[in-house]
Every structure is written in C-alpha cells, then in structure tokens.
Amino acid sequence: NAGVMQNPRHLVRRRGQEARLRCSPMKGHSHVYWYRQLPEEGLKFMVYLQKENIIDESGMPKERFSAEFPKEGPSILRIQQVVRGDSAAYFCASSPSDRFGSYEQYFGPGTRLTVT
Amino acid sequence: RKEVEQDPGPFNVPEGATVAFNCTYSNSASQSFFWYRQDCRKEPKLLMSVYSSGNEDGRFTAQLNRASQYISLLIRDSKLSDSATYLCVVNSRGSQGNLIFGKGTKLSVKP
C-alpha cells in the first residue's frame, strides 16, 4: 500500500514566481492536510481539505496561498509570487474517513521549497 | 502559554536506558492526542495515539492526564534507532483535523 506521495521533493523558485506542490493521499484516505515547517521550528497547520471542499483553512496566509483537492487528481498547494520567507518544508498528510476521537494523520516525505 | 509545550532536550542516554518525555497542552477541549517521531529532515511518523486509559506498544508506553493536561511517553530498553525528535501532538480547539505540534524533544541514544 503506497504511502502519501508528494512531488516535487525539492523545488527552487525565484522571488515572484509561482510554486505548485502536489500531494496524493494514501489509498482509501479522503482527508488531506497541509503543514509548513520552517527551519528549526515545529510543524504549523495550514489547511484541511476533503474532496472538492476546504474544511479548515485557519492556518493559511490570507494572501498568495491557496489549496484545492479536486474530485480527480492530487491535492495542490499553490503559492503565488513567492518570497524568501516562503522557504520551508511543506508536508502533506492524509487520514481515513471520520473516526470520532481519532484523526491519525500519515505524512508524505515533504517538498522542500527554496526561494532565491 | 504555548498550545503544546515540550522540553526540547537533548536527552542523551545510553543504550538500554529508560527515558521519559513529558508534554503539556493548553486546550482543555482537545480530544485527540498523539506522539510522532521525526528524524532529521524527514517527515513525522506516527508513533502512537494516546488514550485516556493509557496505552502500550512494545517498548513504548503513553499516558494521558486530562485533569492536568499532561501527556507522557516512556521508552524502555532504548535502542540506537530510537534517536530522533519526539513530537507531542494535540488537536486544536477549532477542528479535529487541525493538529498542533510541539517543537519536539530530541533524544540521542549512545552505544
């Protein structure tokens, strides 16, 4: 059973360009989450999605960041007009359908974004 | 007060030692609790969920004290491969799916 897949693993962008990060959840998982980890910092929640729905985007910056999880295909985290402060590791996680009291999330290998 | 607080360590222990990590959380309404481990520059890996009754998985034992808002992880008979950063994780006030991660406790097991 393949785990959570993310690509690309490494992404270099110049300031002002767009970054697109992709995430395919584990088979049978319908919930996707995106987290960001800055160097020497803990993981910070960004957004929680189900197919075609954003459930919680309380951790997403108001500008330049967007996320989607279409009916077909991977979830996409999009960062427009990147700045140096966007350099970080972006992790995607997935979990199976609701089980009350437990949201065990399984993480992909991450995308390391470097903005030059 | 931080939402999830952990001692950053490092904890340097010899192989075979027993080591305990503690964590406190601020949101009394939290319902889901986990321990993850993260190796350097890798993704977090789920170690175990933490239940009110406490739970054990091999050499690892997790305890939850809701009254004190305190979570613990005990590792017995430490192995070199246990060297990693251990992350205490709690779901947020607003959403079950929104997990709050502590900054982690670094463990180094020496031969």
CSV table of C-alpha atoms in Angstrom, one decimal:
chain,number,residue,atom,x,y,z
A,1,ASN,CA,0.0,0.0,0.0
A,2,ALA,CA,1.7,3.2,-1.2
A,3,GLY,CA,2.1,5.9,1.4
A,4,VAL,CA,1.4,9.6,0.9
A,5,MET,CA,3.2,10.9,-2.1
A,6,GLN,CA,4.4,14.4,-2.7
A,7,ASN,CA,6.1,16.0,-5.6
A,8,PRO,CA,8.4,17.5,-6.3
A,9,ARG,CA,10.6,16.7,-3.4
A,10,HIS,CA,12.7,19.8,-3.9
A,11,LEU,CA,11.7,23.0,-5.6
A,12,VAL,CA,13.7,26.1,-6.3
A,13,ARG,CA,11.9,29.3,-7.3
A,14,ARG,CA,13.0,32.9,-7.8
A,15,ARG,CA,11.2,35.6,-5.9
A,16,GLY,CA,8.0,36.5,-7.7
A,17,GLN,CA,7.5,33.1,-9.3
A,18,GLU,CA,4.7,30.6,-8.5
A,19,ALA,CA,5.2,27.3,-6.7
A,20,ARG,CA,2.9,24.3,-7.1
A,21,LEU,CA,3.1,21.5,-4.6
A,22,ARG,CA,1.3,18.2,-5.2
A,23,CYS,CA,0.1,15.6,-2.8
A,24,SER,CA,-1.6,12.2,-3.4
A,25,PRO,CA,-3.1,10.7,-0.3
A,26,MET,CA,-2.8,7.1,0.8
A,27,LYS,CA,-5.2,4.8,-0.9
A,28,GLY,CA,-8.6,4.9,0.8
A,29,HIS,CA,-7.9,8.2,2.5
A,30,SER,CA,-10.3,11.1,1.8
A,31,HIS,CA,-8.9,13.8,4.1
A,32,VAL,CA,-5.8,15.8,3.2
A,33,TYR,CA,-3.9,18.3,5.4
A,34,TRP,CA,-1.0,20.6,4.6
A,35,TYR,CA,1.6,21.8,7.1
A,36,ARG,CA,4.6,24.0,6.9
A,37,GLN,CA,7.9,23.6,8.8
A,38,LEU,CA,10.3,26.5,8.9
A,39,PRO,CA,14.0,25.7,9.7
A,40,GLU,CA,14.4,24.9,13.4
A,41,GLU,CA,10.6,25.3,14.0
A,42,GLY,CA,7.7,23.0,14.7
A,43,LEU,CA,5.1,22.0,12.1
A,44,LYS,CA,2.3,24.5,11.6
A,45,PHE,CA,-1.1,23.6,10.3
A,46,MET,CA,-2.1,25.3,7.1
A,47,VAL,CA,-5.3,23.8,5.6
A,48,TYR,CA,-7.6,20.7,5.8
A,49,LEU,CA,-9.4,19.5,2.8
A,50,GLN,CA,-11.7,16.8,1.7
A,51,LYS,CA,-12.6,16.1,-2.0
A,52,GLU,CA,-13.8,19.4,-3.5
A,53,ASN,CA,-14.1,21.0,-0.1
A,54,ILE,CA,-12.0,23.2,2.2
A,55,ILE,CA,-12.9,22.2,5.8
A,56,ASP,CA,-10.5,24.4,7.7
A,57,GLU,CA,-8.1,27.0,6.3
A,58,SER,CA,-7.4,28.8,9.5
A,59,GLY,CA,-3.6,28.4,9.1
A,60,MET,CA,-3.4,29.6,5.6
A,61,PRO,CA,-1.9,33.1,5.0
A,62,LYS,CA,-4.6,35.4,3.6
A,63,GLU,CA,-2.7,36.3,0.5
A,64,ARG,CA,-0.8,34.4,-2.2
A,65,PHE,CA,-1.6,30.9,-0.8
A,66,SER,CA,-4.4,28.6,-2.0
A,67,ALA,CA,-5.2,24.9,-1.8
A,68,GLU,CA,-7.5,22.6,-3.6
A,69,PHE,CA,-8.4,18.9,-3.6
A,70,PRO,CA,-10.3,18.2,-6.8
A,71,LYS,CA,-12.6,15.3,-7.5
A,72,GLU,CA,-9.9,13.7,-9.6
A,73,GLY,CA,-6.2,14.0,-9.1
A,74,PRO,CA,-3.9,15.2,-6.3
A,75,SER,CA,-4.3,18.0,-3.8
A,76,ILE,CA,-2.4,21.1,-4.9
A,77,LEU,CA,-0.9,23.8,-2.6
A,78,ARG,CA,-0.2,26.9,-4.7
A,79,ILE,CA,2.0,29.8,-3.6
A,80,GLN,CA,1.9,32.8,-5.9
A,81,GLN,CA,4.6,35.5,-6.1
A,82,VAL,CA,6.9,33.6,-3.7
A,83,VAL,CA,9.1,35.5,-1.2
A,84,ARG,CA,12.2,34.3,0.6
A,85,GLY,CA,10.2,33.8,3.8
A,86,ASP,CA,8.2,31.0,2.0
A,87,SER,CA,11.3,28.8,2.0
A,88,ALA,CA,10.4,25.9,4.2
A,89,ALA,CA,9.5,22.2,4.1
A,90,TYR,CA,5.8,21.7,3.2
A,91,PHE,CA,4.3,18.4,4.4
A,92,CYS,CA,1.1,16.8,3.3
A,93,ALA,CA,-0.7,14.3,5.4
A,94,SER,CA,-3.8,12.2,4.9
A,95,SER,CA,-6.2,10.3,7.1
A,96,PRO,CA,-9.1,7.9,6.5
A,97,SER,CA,-12.8,8.9,6.8
A,98,ASP,CA,-14.0,10.2,10.1
A,99,ARG,CA,-13.4,8.1,13.2
A,100,PHE,CA,-14.6,10.0,16.2
A,101,GLY,CA,-11.9,10.9,18.6
A,102,SER,CA,-9.0,9.9,16.3
A,103,TYR,CA,-7.6,11.7,13.3
A,104,GLU,CA,-4.4,9.7,12.8
A,105,GLN,CA,-2.6,11.5,10.1
A,106,TYR,CA,0.1,9.9,7.9
A,107,PHE,CA,2.7,12.2,6.4
A,108,GLY,CA,4.3,12.3,3.0
A,109,PRO,CA,8.1,13.0,2.5
A,110,GLY,CA,7.6,16.7,2.1
A,111,THR,CA,8.5,19.3,-0.5
A,112,ARG,CA,11.5,21.5,0.3
A,113,LEU,CA,10.9,24.9,-1.3
A,114,THR,CA,13.8,27.2,-1.6
A,115,VAL,CA,13.2,30.8,-2.8
A,116,THR,CA,16.3,32.5,-4.2
B,1,ARG,CA,1.0,29.9,27.3
B,2,LYS,CA,2.0,27.9,24.3
B,3,GLU,CA,-0.6,25.4,23.0
B,4,VAL,CA,1.8,22.4,23.3
B,5,GLU,CA,4.9,22.6,25.3
B,6,GLN,CA,7.8,20.2,25.5
B,7,ASP,CA,11.3,20.2,26.9
B,8,PRO,CA,13.5,20.5,23.8
B,9,GLY,CA,16.3,18.4,25.4
B,10,PRO,CA,18.5,17.0,24.2
B,11,PHE,CA,18.2,13.8,26.2
B,12,ASN,CA,21.5,11.8,25.9
B,13,VAL,CA,21.1,8.3,27.2
B,14,PRO,CA,23.0,5.0,26.9
B,15,GLU,CA,21.5,2.0,25.1
B,16,GLY,CA,19.2,0.0,27.3
B,17,ALA,CA,18.2,3.1,29.4
B,18,THR,CA,14.6,4.0,30.1
B,19,VAL,CA,13.7,7.6,29.2
B,20,ALA,CA,10.5,9.6,29.7
B,21,PHE,CA,9.2,12.7,27.9
B,22,ASN,CA,6.5,15.0,29.1
B,23,CYS,CA,4.2,17.4,27.3
B,24,THR,CA,1.6,19.9,28.5
B,25,TYR,CA,-1.2,21.3,26.4
B,26,SER,CA,-3.4,24.4,26.9
B,27,ASN,CA,-6.7,23.5,25.3
B,28,SER,CA,-8.9,21.6,27.7
B,29,ALA,CA,-11.3,20.7,24.9
B,30,SER,CA,-8.8,18.7,22.9
B,31,GLN,CA,-9.9,15.2,22.2
B,32,SER,CA,-7.1,13.6,20.2
B,33,PHE,CA,-3.5,13.1,21.3
B,34,PHE,CA,-0.5,11.6,19.6
B,35,TRP,CA,3.2,11.0,19.7
B,36,TYR,CA,5.1,11.3,16.4
B,37,ARG,CA,8.8,10.9,15.8
B,38,GLN,CA,10.8,12.9,13.3
B,39,ASP,CA,14.2,12.1,12.0
B,40,CYS,CA,16.4,14.9,10.8
B,41,ARG,CA,14.9,16.5,7.7
B,42,LYS,CA,12.3,13.7,7.3
B,43,GLU,CA,8.6,13.6,7.6
B,44,PRO,CA,6.9,13.0,11.0
B,45,LYS,CA,6.0,9.3,11.6
B,46,LEU,CA,3.1,8.4,13.8
B,47,LEU,CA,4.4,6.5,16.8
B,48,MET,CA,1.1,6.1,18.7
B,49,SER,CA,-2.2,7.6,19.6
B,50,VAL,CA,-2.7,8.4,23.3
B,51,TYR,CA,-5.9,7.3,25.1
B,52,SER,CA,-7.3,8.2,28.4
B,53,SER,CA,-6.7,4.7,29.7
B,54,GLY,CA,-3.1,4.8,28.6
B,55,ASN,CA,-1.6,2.5,26.0
B,56,GLU,CA,1.4,0.5,25.4
B,57,ASP,CA,3.1,-0.7,22.2
B,58,GLY,CA,6.1,-2.8,22.8
B,59,ARG,CA,8.8,-0.7,24.5
B,60,PHE,CA,6.7,2.4,24.3
B,61,THR,CA,4.0,3.5,26.8
B,62,ALA,CA,1.9,6.6,26.6
B,63,GLN,CA,-0.2,8.2,29.3
B,64,LEU,CA,-2.7,11.0,29.3
B,65,ASN,CA,-3.8,13.0,32.3
B,66,ARG,CA,-6.8,15.2,31.2
B,67,ALA,CA,-7.1,16.9,34.6
B,68,SER,CA,-3.5,18.2,34.5
B,69,GLN,CA,-3.5,18.5,30.6
B,70,TYR,CA,-0.4,16.4,30.5
B,71,ILE,CA,0.9,13.7,28.2
B,72,SER,CA,3.9,11.4,28.7
B,73,LEU,CA,5.9,8.9,26.6
B,74,LEU,CA,8.1,6.3,28.2
B,75,ILE,CA,10.6,4.4,26.2
B,76,ARG,CA,12.1,1.3,27.8
B,77,ASP,CA,15.3,-0.5,26.7
B,78,SER,CA,16.4,2.3,24.4
B,79,LYS,CA,17.9,1.4,21.1
B,80,LEU,CA,20.3,3.4,18.9
B,81,SER,CA,17.5,3.6,16.3
B,82,ASP,CA,15.3,5.4,18.8
B,83,SER,CA,17.5,8.5,18.3
B,84,ALA,CA,15.1,11.1,16.9
B,85,THR,CA,13.0,14.1,17.8
B,86,TYR,CA,9.7,13.1,19.5
B,87,LEU,CA,6.7,15.4,18.8
B,88,CYS,CA,3.8,15.8,21.1
B,89,VAL,CA,0.6,16.5,19.1
B,90,VAL,CA,-2.9,17.6,20.1
B,91,ASN,CA,-5.9,18.5,18.0
B,92,SER,CA,-6.8,22.2,18.1
B,93,ARG,CA,-9.8,23.9,19.6
B,94,GLY,CA,-11.4,24.6,16.2
B,95,SER,CA,-11.1,21.4,14.3
B,96,GLN,CA,-10.4,17.8,14.8
B,97,GLY,CA,-8.2,17.7,11.8
B,98,ASN,CA,-6.1,20.7,12.7
B,99,LEU,CA,-3.2,19.3,14.7
B,100,ILE,CA,-1.0,21.4,16.9
B,101,PHE,CA,2.6,20.1,17.1
B,102,GLY,CA,5.0,20.7,19.9
B,103,LYS,CA,8.5,21.7,18.9
B,104,GLY,CA,9.8,18.3,19.9
B,105,THR,CA,12.1,16.7,22.4
B,106,LYS,CA,15.4,15.5,20.9
B,107,LEU,CA,16.6,12.0,22.0
B,108,SER,CA,20.1,10.7,21.4
B,109,VAL,CA,20.9,7.1,22.3
B,110,LYS,CA,24.6,6.4,22.6
B,111,PRO,CA,26.3,3.0,22.5
